[in-house]
Structures are given as structure tokens and as C-alpha cells.
Amino acid sequence: MTRIILVRHGRTPWNKDKIFRGSRDIPLDEVGREEAGLLAEWLKDETIHAACTSPLSRSRDTAEAVARHHGVKVVDHSGLSDLVYGDWEGVPLAEVKVKFADLYRQWETAPHTVRFPGGETLDELRTRSLAAVDEVVRRHPDQVVLLSAHRAVNKVLIAAFIGLDNSHFWRIAQDTTCVNRFNRIEDTWHIMALNDACHLRGMKRGEYVDF
């Protein structure tokens, strides 16, 4: 049995200001670094044999915060990189709703049908992120692996693990530095925890926004 601890990165300034990030390398802000530190503290007494991350610094720095308690090297995997939003990257949500009004409504109601202009589809994201996880599982049989990635990556992975297609994208919440736990027994993923952010309960945080 291989155990996966799948986490989302901490907050960035573009999360706070609701700006689409995607392939842009936006670092953690002060709150995001605090979130990552609290995550690391929460997981420090667990056994973690390996750590794999999206190469983007917001994800890598979150993974590094955890990994330093476990003496493991954090390995980059491009398959865990964020969804490529193309022309939406660097654009605030409020502007996207106006400039790409029809596509944004489609994104809200039928996300699995959207191809971002100059970017990816959820199906393409799912294919590459699942391939990354399969590779990690093959490399680390019967071990505990930390995976650090992004909102969209985690959503499509979780949907795949629990047998949902990408039309269910918006039914899966992913808070910053949340923890999702899965056990891989033979070819089946067993759900242990989803969107667990209890380590942040002492922080002063605003209303959760899935962005």
C-alpha cells in the first residue's frame, strides 16, 4: 500500500486579489508562508518517505517547509504544474468575467468543456497529473509520499481517485495548504481525508473562497 498526502500550496498575493495564476510563478505571500509553516508543524511527527512537487515556487516552497522536518529531498515533477489558463493568466477575476464573459459562464457551469485560450483543458491536466502520480507510486511502493500541487491539479486528481469525471470540478473544495489523504491498495484509491485544514484553525482568516 502506498499512502499519498496531497496538499495545496499556501496563499499568494494573486490568490488574495483573485488573479488567475496558472503557469505564472507567483511566490507565497506572508500569509502563505505562515500557512506552510503551520502545515509543516502539523505533519512533522508523521512518517514521510518522499516528497514531490510542482516546479512552481508556491508549491515547491510549501513542500520544502514540510520536507525539512523529514530529511527528504523535494523532487520537481512538471506533471503537477498548475492548469495553464493561457490568456487568463495575470488577469483579475472581475476582468475575466467581463472580457471573457461567455467562456467564464461556461467555466462556471460546464468546466469540463472549456479550453482556455492559449491554455489547457481539464482533461489534459488530468492526463498529465495522473501520469505523474502513477510514476510516483511506482517509484515508492509501500511508502508515504507528500505531493504538493495546486487547486485545479488537486481537484482533477481527487475526482479521478474517487471515480468522478471533470464535470464535478466545482464540487471539490481545496483550501490553501489543505491536506488530502489517499491509500493506494492494489489498483484502488481509498479516501482517508479531503480538504483538511485544521492546522489553520488558529489563524485569522477571512471567508473561504475557492480561488
PDB file of C-alpha atoms in Angstrom:
ATOM      1  CA  MET A   1       0.000   0.000   0.000  1.00  0.00           C
ATOM      2  CA  THR A   2       1.300   3.435  -0.952  1.00  0.00           C
ATOM      3  CA  ARG A   3      -0.046   6.389   1.007  1.00  0.00           C
ATOM      4  CA  ILE A   4      -0.358   9.823  -0.609  1.00  0.00           C
ATOM      5  CA  ILE A   5      -0.537  13.082   1.319  1.00  0.00           C
ATOM      6  CA  LEU A   6      -1.739  15.553  -1.311  1.00  0.00           C
ATOM      7  CA  VAL A   7      -1.523  19.210  -0.290  1.00  0.00           C
ATOM      8  CA  ARG A   8      -2.320  22.520  -1.911  1.00  0.00           C
ATOM      9  CA  HIS A   9       0.249  25.330  -1.713  1.00  0.00           C
ATOM     10  CA  GLY A  10      -0.108  28.310   0.606  1.00  0.00           C
ATOM     11  CA  ARG A  11      -1.627  31.657  -0.271  1.00  0.00           C
ATOM     12  CA  THR A  12      -0.049  34.016  -2.803  1.00  0.00           C
ATOM     13  CA  PRO A  13      -0.820  37.694  -3.483  1.00  0.00           C
ATOM     14  CA  TRP A  14      -2.748  36.589  -6.579  1.00  0.00           C
ATOM     15  CA  ASN A  15      -4.944  34.264  -4.524  1.00  0.00           C
ATOM     16  CA  LYS A  16      -5.725  37.168  -2.224  1.00  0.00           C
ATOM     17  CA  ASP A  17      -6.518  39.522  -5.110  1.00  0.00           C
ATOM     18  CA  LYS A  18      -8.311  36.864  -7.197  1.00  0.00           C
ATOM     19  CA  ILE A  19      -5.920  36.945 -10.150  1.00  0.00           C
ATOM     20  CA  PHE A  20      -5.519  33.840 -12.314  1.00  0.00           C
ATOM     21  CA  ARG A  21      -2.106  32.258 -11.735  1.00  0.00           C
ATOM     22  CA  GLY A  22      -1.699  29.083 -13.795  1.00  0.00           C
ATOM     23  CA  SER A  23       1.830  28.764 -15.175  1.00  0.00           C
ATOM     24  CA  ARG A  24       2.944  32.119 -13.710  1.00  0.00           C
ATOM     25  CA  ASP A  25       5.483  31.603 -10.930  1.00  0.00           C
ATOM     26  CA  ILE A  26       3.871  33.636  -8.153  1.00  0.00           C
ATOM     27  CA  PRO A  27       5.553  33.156  -4.751  1.00  0.00           C
ATOM     28  CA  LEU A  28       3.858  32.714  -1.398  1.00  0.00           C
ATOM     29  CA  ASP A  29       2.945  35.870   0.469  1.00  0.00           C
ATOM     30  CA  GLU A  30       3.372  36.364   4.221  1.00  0.00           C
ATOM     31  CA  VAL A  31       0.126  34.551   4.978  1.00  0.00           C
ATOM     32  CA  GLY A  32       1.069  31.719   2.627  1.00  0.00           C
ATOM     33  CA  ARG A  33       4.413  31.254   4.353  1.00  0.00           C
ATOM     34  CA  GLU A  34       2.658  31.125   7.721  1.00  0.00           C
ATOM     35  CA  GLU A  35       0.196  28.564   6.351  1.00  0.00           C
ATOM     36  CA  ALA A  36       3.064  26.439   5.043  1.00  0.00           C
ATOM     37  CA  GLY A  37       4.807  26.628   8.394  1.00  0.00           C
ATOM     38  CA  LEU A  38       1.675  25.513  10.232  1.00  0.00           C
ATOM     39  CA  LEU A  39       1.226  22.661   7.768  1.00  0.00           C
ATOM     40  CA  ALA A  40       4.824  21.592   8.320  1.00  0.00           C
ATOM     41  CA  GLU A  41       4.405  21.694  12.082  1.00  0.00           C
ATOM     42  CA  TRP A  42       1.236  19.602  11.859  1.00  0.00           C
ATOM     43  CA  LEU A  43       2.887  16.912   9.743  1.00  0.00           C
ATOM     44  CA  LYS A  44       6.299  16.877  11.398  1.00  0.00           C
ATOM     45  CA  ASP A  45       5.652  13.801  13.548  1.00  0.00           C
ATOM     46  CA  GLU A  46       4.329  11.705  10.669  1.00  0.00           C
ATOM     47  CA  THR A  47       6.410   9.370   8.547  1.00  0.00           C
ATOM     48  CA  ILE A  48       7.102  10.785   5.082  1.00  0.00           C
ATOM     49  CA  HIS A  49       9.494   8.876   2.834  1.00  0.00           C
ATOM     50  CA  ALA A  50       9.461  11.110  -0.252  1.00  0.00           C
ATOM     51  CA  ALA A  51       8.211  14.478  -1.472  1.00  0.00           C
ATOM     52  CA  CYS A  52       7.246  15.526  -4.986  1.00  0.00           C
ATOM     53  CA  THR A  53       6.075  18.958  -6.093  1.00  0.00           C
ATOM     54  CA  SER A  54       5.019  21.152  -8.950  1.00  0.00           C
ATOM     55  CA  PRO A  55       8.096  23.123 -10.043  1.00  0.00           C
ATOM     56  CA  LEU A  56       6.319  26.446  -9.383  1.00  0.00           C
ATOM     57  CA  SER A  57       7.762  28.145  -6.306  1.00  0.00           C
ATOM     58  CA  ARG A  58       4.473  28.485  -4.420  1.00  0.00           C
ATOM     59  CA  SER A  59       4.151  24.709  -4.454  1.00  0.00           C
ATOM     60  CA  ARG A  60       7.830  23.914  -4.039  1.00  0.00           C
ATOM     61  CA  ASP A  61       8.233  26.247  -1.030  1.00  0.00           C
ATOM     62  CA  THR A  62       5.206  24.631   0.625  1.00  0.00           C
ATOM     63  CA  ALA A  63       6.722  21.182   0.085  1.00  0.00           C
ATOM     64  CA  GLU A  64      10.138  22.320   1.330  1.00  0.00           C
ATOM     65  CA  ALA A  65       8.593  23.606   4.564  1.00  0.00           C
ATOM     66  CA  VAL A  66       7.218  20.123   5.256  1.00  0.00           C
ATOM     67  CA  ALA A  67      10.170  18.129   3.941  1.00  0.00           C
ATOM     68  CA  ARG A  68      12.786  19.809   6.122  1.00  0.00           C
ATOM     69  CA  HIS A  69      11.305  18.002   9.143  1.00  0.00           C
ATOM     70  CA  HIS A  70      11.710  14.630   7.440  1.00  0.00           C
ATOM     71  CA  GLY A  71      15.146  14.755   5.842  1.00  0.00           C
ATOM     72  CA  VAL A  72      13.808  14.081   2.359  1.00  0.00           C
ATOM     73  CA  LYS A  73      14.678  15.803  -0.891  1.00  0.00           C
ATOM     74  CA  VAL A  74      11.842  17.573  -2.696  1.00  0.00           C
ATOM     75  CA  VAL A  75      11.663  16.442  -6.327  1.00  0.00           C
ATOM     76  CA  ASP A  76      10.045  18.554  -9.055  1.00  0.00           C
ATOM     77  CA  HIS A  77       7.566  16.967 -11.457  1.00  0.00           C
ATOM     78  CA  SER A  78       6.179  19.037 -14.334  1.00  0.00           C
ATOM     79  CA  GLY A  79       3.060  16.859 -14.417  1.00  0.00           C
ATOM     80  CA  LEU A  80       1.962  18.513 -11.160  1.00  0.00           C
ATOM     81  CA  SER A  81       2.245  22.071 -12.527  1.00  0.00           C
ATOM     82  CA  ASP A  82      -0.855  24.231 -12.357  1.00  0.00           C
ATOM     83  CA  LEU A  83      -3.546  24.320 -15.022  1.00  0.00           C
ATOM     84  CA  VAL A  84      -2.427  26.566 -17.894  1.00  0.00           C
ATOM     85  CA  TYR A  85      -5.078  29.278 -18.114  1.00  0.00           C
ATOM     86  CA  GLY A  86      -3.461  30.858 -21.158  1.00  0.00           C
ATOM     87  CA  ASP A  87      -4.834  34.340 -21.841  1.00  0.00           C
ATOM     88  CA  TRP A  88      -6.488  34.447 -18.429  1.00  0.00           C
ATOM     89  CA  GLU A  89      -3.180  34.320 -16.566  1.00  0.00           C
ATOM     90  CA  GLY A  90      -2.347  37.558 -14.810  1.00  0.00           C
ATOM     91  CA  VAL A  91      -5.900  38.824 -15.272  1.00  0.00           C
ATOM     92  CA  PRO A  92      -8.155  39.577 -12.262  1.00  0.00           C
ATOM     93  CA  LEU A  93     -11.330  37.549 -11.924  1.00  0.00           C
ATOM     94  CA  ALA A  94     -13.529  40.636 -12.238  1.00  0.00           C
ATOM     95  CA  GLU A  95     -11.911  41.489 -15.580  1.00  0.00           C
ATOM     96  CA  VAL A  96     -12.172  37.910 -16.864  1.00  0.00           C
ATOM     97  CA  LYS A  97     -15.908  37.934 -16.131  1.00  0.00           C
ATOM     98  CA  VAL A  98     -16.269  40.898 -18.494  1.00  0.00           C
ATOM     99  CA  LYS A  99     -13.625  40.244 -21.151  1.00  0.00           C
ATOM    100  CA  PHE A 100     -14.384  36.516 -21.461  1.00  0.00           C
ATOM    101  CA  ALA A 101     -17.999  36.610 -20.306  1.00  0.00           C
ATOM    102  CA  ASP A 102     -19.350  33.672 -22.317  1.00  0.00           C
ATOM    103  CA  LEU A 103     -16.369  31.434 -21.622  1.00  0.00           C
ATOM    104  CA  TYR A 104     -16.421  32.298 -17.939  1.00  0.00           C
ATOM    105  CA  ARG A 105     -20.082  31.311 -17.680  1.00  0.00           C
ATOM    106  CA  GLN A 106     -19.137  28.038 -19.381  1.00  0.00           C
ATOM    107  CA  TRP A 107     -16.293  27.601 -16.892  1.00  0.00           C
ATOM    108  CA  GLU A 108     -18.738  28.040 -14.014  1.00  0.00           C
ATOM    109  CA  THR A 109     -21.387  25.667 -15.373  1.00  0.00           C
ATOM    110  CA  ALA A 110     -19.519  23.112 -17.516  1.00  0.00           C
ATOM    111  CA  PRO A 111     -15.811  23.307 -16.622  1.00  0.00           C
ATOM    112  CA  HIS A 112     -15.001  20.023 -18.380  1.00  0.00           C
ATOM    113  CA  THR A 113     -15.923  21.570 -21.745  1.00  0.00           C
ATOM    114  CA  VAL A 114     -13.625  24.610 -21.526  1.00  0.00           C
ATOM    115  CA  ARG A 115     -10.365  25.091 -23.353  1.00  0.00           C
ATOM    116  CA  PHE A 116      -8.682  28.229 -22.112  1.00  0.00           C
ATOM    117  CA  PRO A 117      -7.481  30.451 -24.973  1.00  0.00           C
ATOM    118  CA  GLY A 118      -3.804  29.633 -25.329  1.00  0.00           C
ATOM    119  CA  GLY A 119      -4.132  27.135 -22.481  1.00  0.00           C
ATOM    120  CA  GLU A 120      -5.277  23.669 -21.452  1.00  0.00           C
ATOM    121  CA  THR A 121      -8.424  21.688 -20.792  1.00  0.00           C
ATOM    122  CA  LEU A 122      -9.194  19.873 -17.556  1.00  0.00           C
ATOM    123  CA  ASP A 123      -8.888  16.568 -19.404  1.00  0.00           C
ATOM    124  CA  GLU A 124      -5.333  17.431 -20.471  1.00  0.00           C
ATOM    125  CA  LEU A 125      -4.500  18.454 -16.907  1.00  0.00           C
ATOM    126  CA  ARG A 126      -5.968  15.232 -15.575  1.00  0.00           C
ATOM    127  CA  THR A 127      -3.974  13.103 -18.011  1.00  0.00           C
ATOM    128  CA  ARG A 128      -0.608  14.626 -17.110  1.00  0.00           C
ATOM    129  CA  SER A 129      -1.216  14.855 -13.368  1.00  0.00           C
ATOM    130  CA  LEU A 130      -2.446  11.247 -13.139  1.00  0.00           C
ATOM    131  CA  ALA A 131       0.620  10.126 -15.091  1.00  0.00           C
ATOM    132  CA  ALA A 132       2.780  11.951 -12.546  1.00  0.00           C
ATOM    133  CA  VAL A 133       1.055  10.247  -9.622  1.00  0.00           C
ATOM    134  CA  ASP A 134       1.307   6.830 -11.261  1.00  0.00           C
ATOM    135  CA  GLU A 135       5.032   7.376 -11.723  1.00  0.00           C
ATOM    136  CA  VAL A 136       5.444   8.388  -8.091  1.00  0.00           C
ATOM    137  CA  VAL A 137       3.512   5.338  -6.884  1.00  0.00           C
ATOM    138  CA  ARG A 138       5.709   3.036  -8.980  1.00  0.00           C
ATOM    139  CA  ARG A 139       8.844   4.631  -7.534  1.00  0.00           C
ATOM    140  CA  HIS A 140       7.675   4.465  -3.924  1.00  0.00           C
ATOM    141  CA  PRO A 141       5.755   1.246  -3.308  1.00  0.00           C
ATOM    142  CA  ASP A 142       4.567   0.811   0.279  1.00  0.00           C
ATOM    143  CA  GLN A 143       5.803   4.260   1.256  1.00  0.00           C
ATOM    144  CA  VAL A 144       4.261   7.569   2.315  1.00  0.00           C
ATOM    145  CA  VAL A 145       4.661  10.320  -0.295  1.00  0.00           C
ATOM    146  CA  LEU A 146       3.954  14.031   0.035  1.00  0.00           C
ATOM    147  CA  LEU A 147       2.604  15.609  -3.161  1.00  0.00           C
ATOM    148  CA  SER A 148       2.412  19.402  -3.291  1.00  0.00           C
ATOM    149  CA  ALA A 149       0.378  20.960  -6.088  1.00  0.00           C
ATOM    150  CA  HIS A 150      -2.396  23.401  -6.960  1.00  0.00           C
ATOM    151  CA  ARG A 151      -6.133  23.872  -6.665  1.00  0.00           C
ATOM    152  CA  ALA A 152      -7.000  22.664 -10.172  1.00  0.00           C
ATOM    153  CA  VAL A 153      -4.471  19.822 -10.109  1.00  0.00           C
ATOM    154  CA  ASN A 154      -5.780  18.547  -6.792  1.00  0.00           C
ATOM    155  CA  LYS A 155      -9.410  18.800  -7.895  1.00  0.00           C
ATOM    156  CA  VAL A 156      -8.926  16.696 -11.025  1.00  0.00           C
ATOM    157  CA  LEU A 157      -6.776  14.163  -9.169  1.00  0.00           C
ATOM    158  CA  ILE A 158      -9.329  13.791  -6.390  1.00  0.00           C
ATOM    159  CA  ALA A 159     -12.146  13.424  -8.918  1.00  0.00           C
ATOM    160  CA  ALA A 160     -10.192  10.687 -10.684  1.00  0.00           C
ATOM    161  CA  PHE A 161      -9.348   8.908  -7.422  1.00  0.00           C
ATOM    162  CA  ILE A 162     -12.989   8.753  -6.331  1.00  0.00           C
ATOM    163  CA  GLY A 163     -14.428   7.892  -9.733  1.00  0.00           C
ATOM    164  CA  LEU A 164     -15.861  11.245 -10.833  1.00  0.00           C
ATOM    165  CA  ASP A 165     -15.374  12.933 -14.197  1.00  0.00           C
ATOM    166  CA  ASN A 166     -14.240  16.531 -14.572  1.00  0.00           C
ATOM    167  CA  SER A 167     -17.799  17.870 -14.747  1.00  0.00           C
ATOM    168  CA  HIS A 168     -17.706  17.597 -10.930  1.00  0.00           C
ATOM    169  CA  PHE A 169     -14.766  20.025 -10.653  1.00  0.00           C
ATOM    170  CA  TRP A 170     -16.658  22.602  -8.590  1.00  0.00           C
ATOM    171  CA  ARG A 171     -17.939  20.035  -6.086  1.00  0.00           C
ATOM    172  CA  ILE A 172     -14.418  19.592  -4.704  1.00  0.00           C
ATOM    173  CA  ALA A 173     -13.073  22.330  -2.426  1.00  0.00           C
ATOM    174  CA  GLN A 174      -9.351  22.930  -1.911  1.00  0.00           C
ATOM    175  CA  ASP A 175      -8.333  25.464   0.701  1.00  0.00           C
ATOM    176  CA  THR A 176      -4.777  26.790   0.773  1.00  0.00           C
ATOM    177  CA  THR A 177      -2.419  24.222   2.400  1.00  0.00           C
ATOM    178  CA  CYS A 178      -5.287  21.769   2.813  1.00  0.00           C
ATOM    179  CA  VAL A 179      -4.417  18.096   3.212  1.00  0.00           C
ATOM    180  CA  ASN A 180      -5.970  15.216   1.277  1.00  0.00           C
ATOM    181  CA  ARG A 181      -5.067  11.631   2.149  1.00  0.00           C
ATOM    182  CA  PHE A 182      -5.391   8.553  -0.043  1.00  0.00           C
ATOM    183  CA  ASN A 183      -4.198   4.975   0.283  1.00  0.00           C
ATOM    184  CA  ARG A 184      -3.454   3.060  -2.909  1.00  0.00           C
ATOM    185  CA  ILE A 185      -4.326  -0.615  -2.344  1.00  0.00           C
ATOM    186  CA  GLU A 186      -3.592  -2.596  -5.489  1.00  0.00           C
ATOM    187  CA  ASP A 187      -5.326  -0.503  -8.196  1.00  0.00           C
ATOM    188  CA  THR A 188      -7.861   1.240  -5.973  1.00  0.00           C
ATOM    189  CA  TRP A 189      -7.595   4.591  -4.207  1.00  0.00           C
ATOM    190  CA  HIS A 190      -9.122   4.676  -0.728  1.00  0.00           C
ATOM    191  CA  ILE A 191     -10.211   8.070   0.626  1.00  0.00           C
ATOM    192  CA  MET A 192      -8.854   8.907   4.075  1.00  0.00           C
ATOM    193  CA  ALA A 193      -9.334  12.715   4.242  1.00  0.00           C
ATOM    194  CA  LEU A 194     -10.330  15.609   1.981  1.00  0.00           C
ATOM    195  CA  ASN A 195      -9.645  19.353   2.245  1.00  0.00           C
ATOM    196  CA  ASP A 196      -8.460  19.109   5.843  1.00  0.00           C
ATOM    197  CA  ALA A 197      -7.202  22.491   7.048  1.00  0.00           C
ATOM    198  CA  CYS A 198      -7.481  22.071  10.817  1.00  0.00           C
ATOM    199  CA  HIS A 199      -3.864  23.196  11.191  1.00  0.00           C
ATOM    200  CA  LEU A 200      -5.008  26.711  10.205  1.00  0.00           C
ATOM    201  CA  ARG A 201      -7.691  26.986  12.879  1.00  0.00           C
ATOM    202  CA  GLY A 202      -5.613  29.408  14.957  1.00  0.00           C
ATOM    203  CA  MET A 203      -5.100  31.866  12.089  1.00  0.00           C
ATOM    204  CA  LYS A 204      -7.237  34.922  11.486  1.00  0.00           C
ATOM    205  CA  ARG A 205      -8.663  34.113   8.080  1.00  0.00           C
ATOM    206  CA  GLY A 206     -11.463  35.558   6.001  1.00  0.00           C
ATOM    207  CA  GLU A 207     -14.317  33.643   4.429  1.00  0.00           C
ATOM    208  CA  TYR A 208     -13.087  30.732   2.322  1.00  0.00           C
ATOM    209  CA  VAL A 209     -13.035  31.469  -1.381  1.00  0.00           C
ATOM    210  CA  ASP A 210     -12.211  28.659  -3.824  1.00  0.00           C
ATOM    211  CA  PHE A 211      -9.694  30.606  -5.852  1.00  0.00           C
TER     212      PHE A 211
END
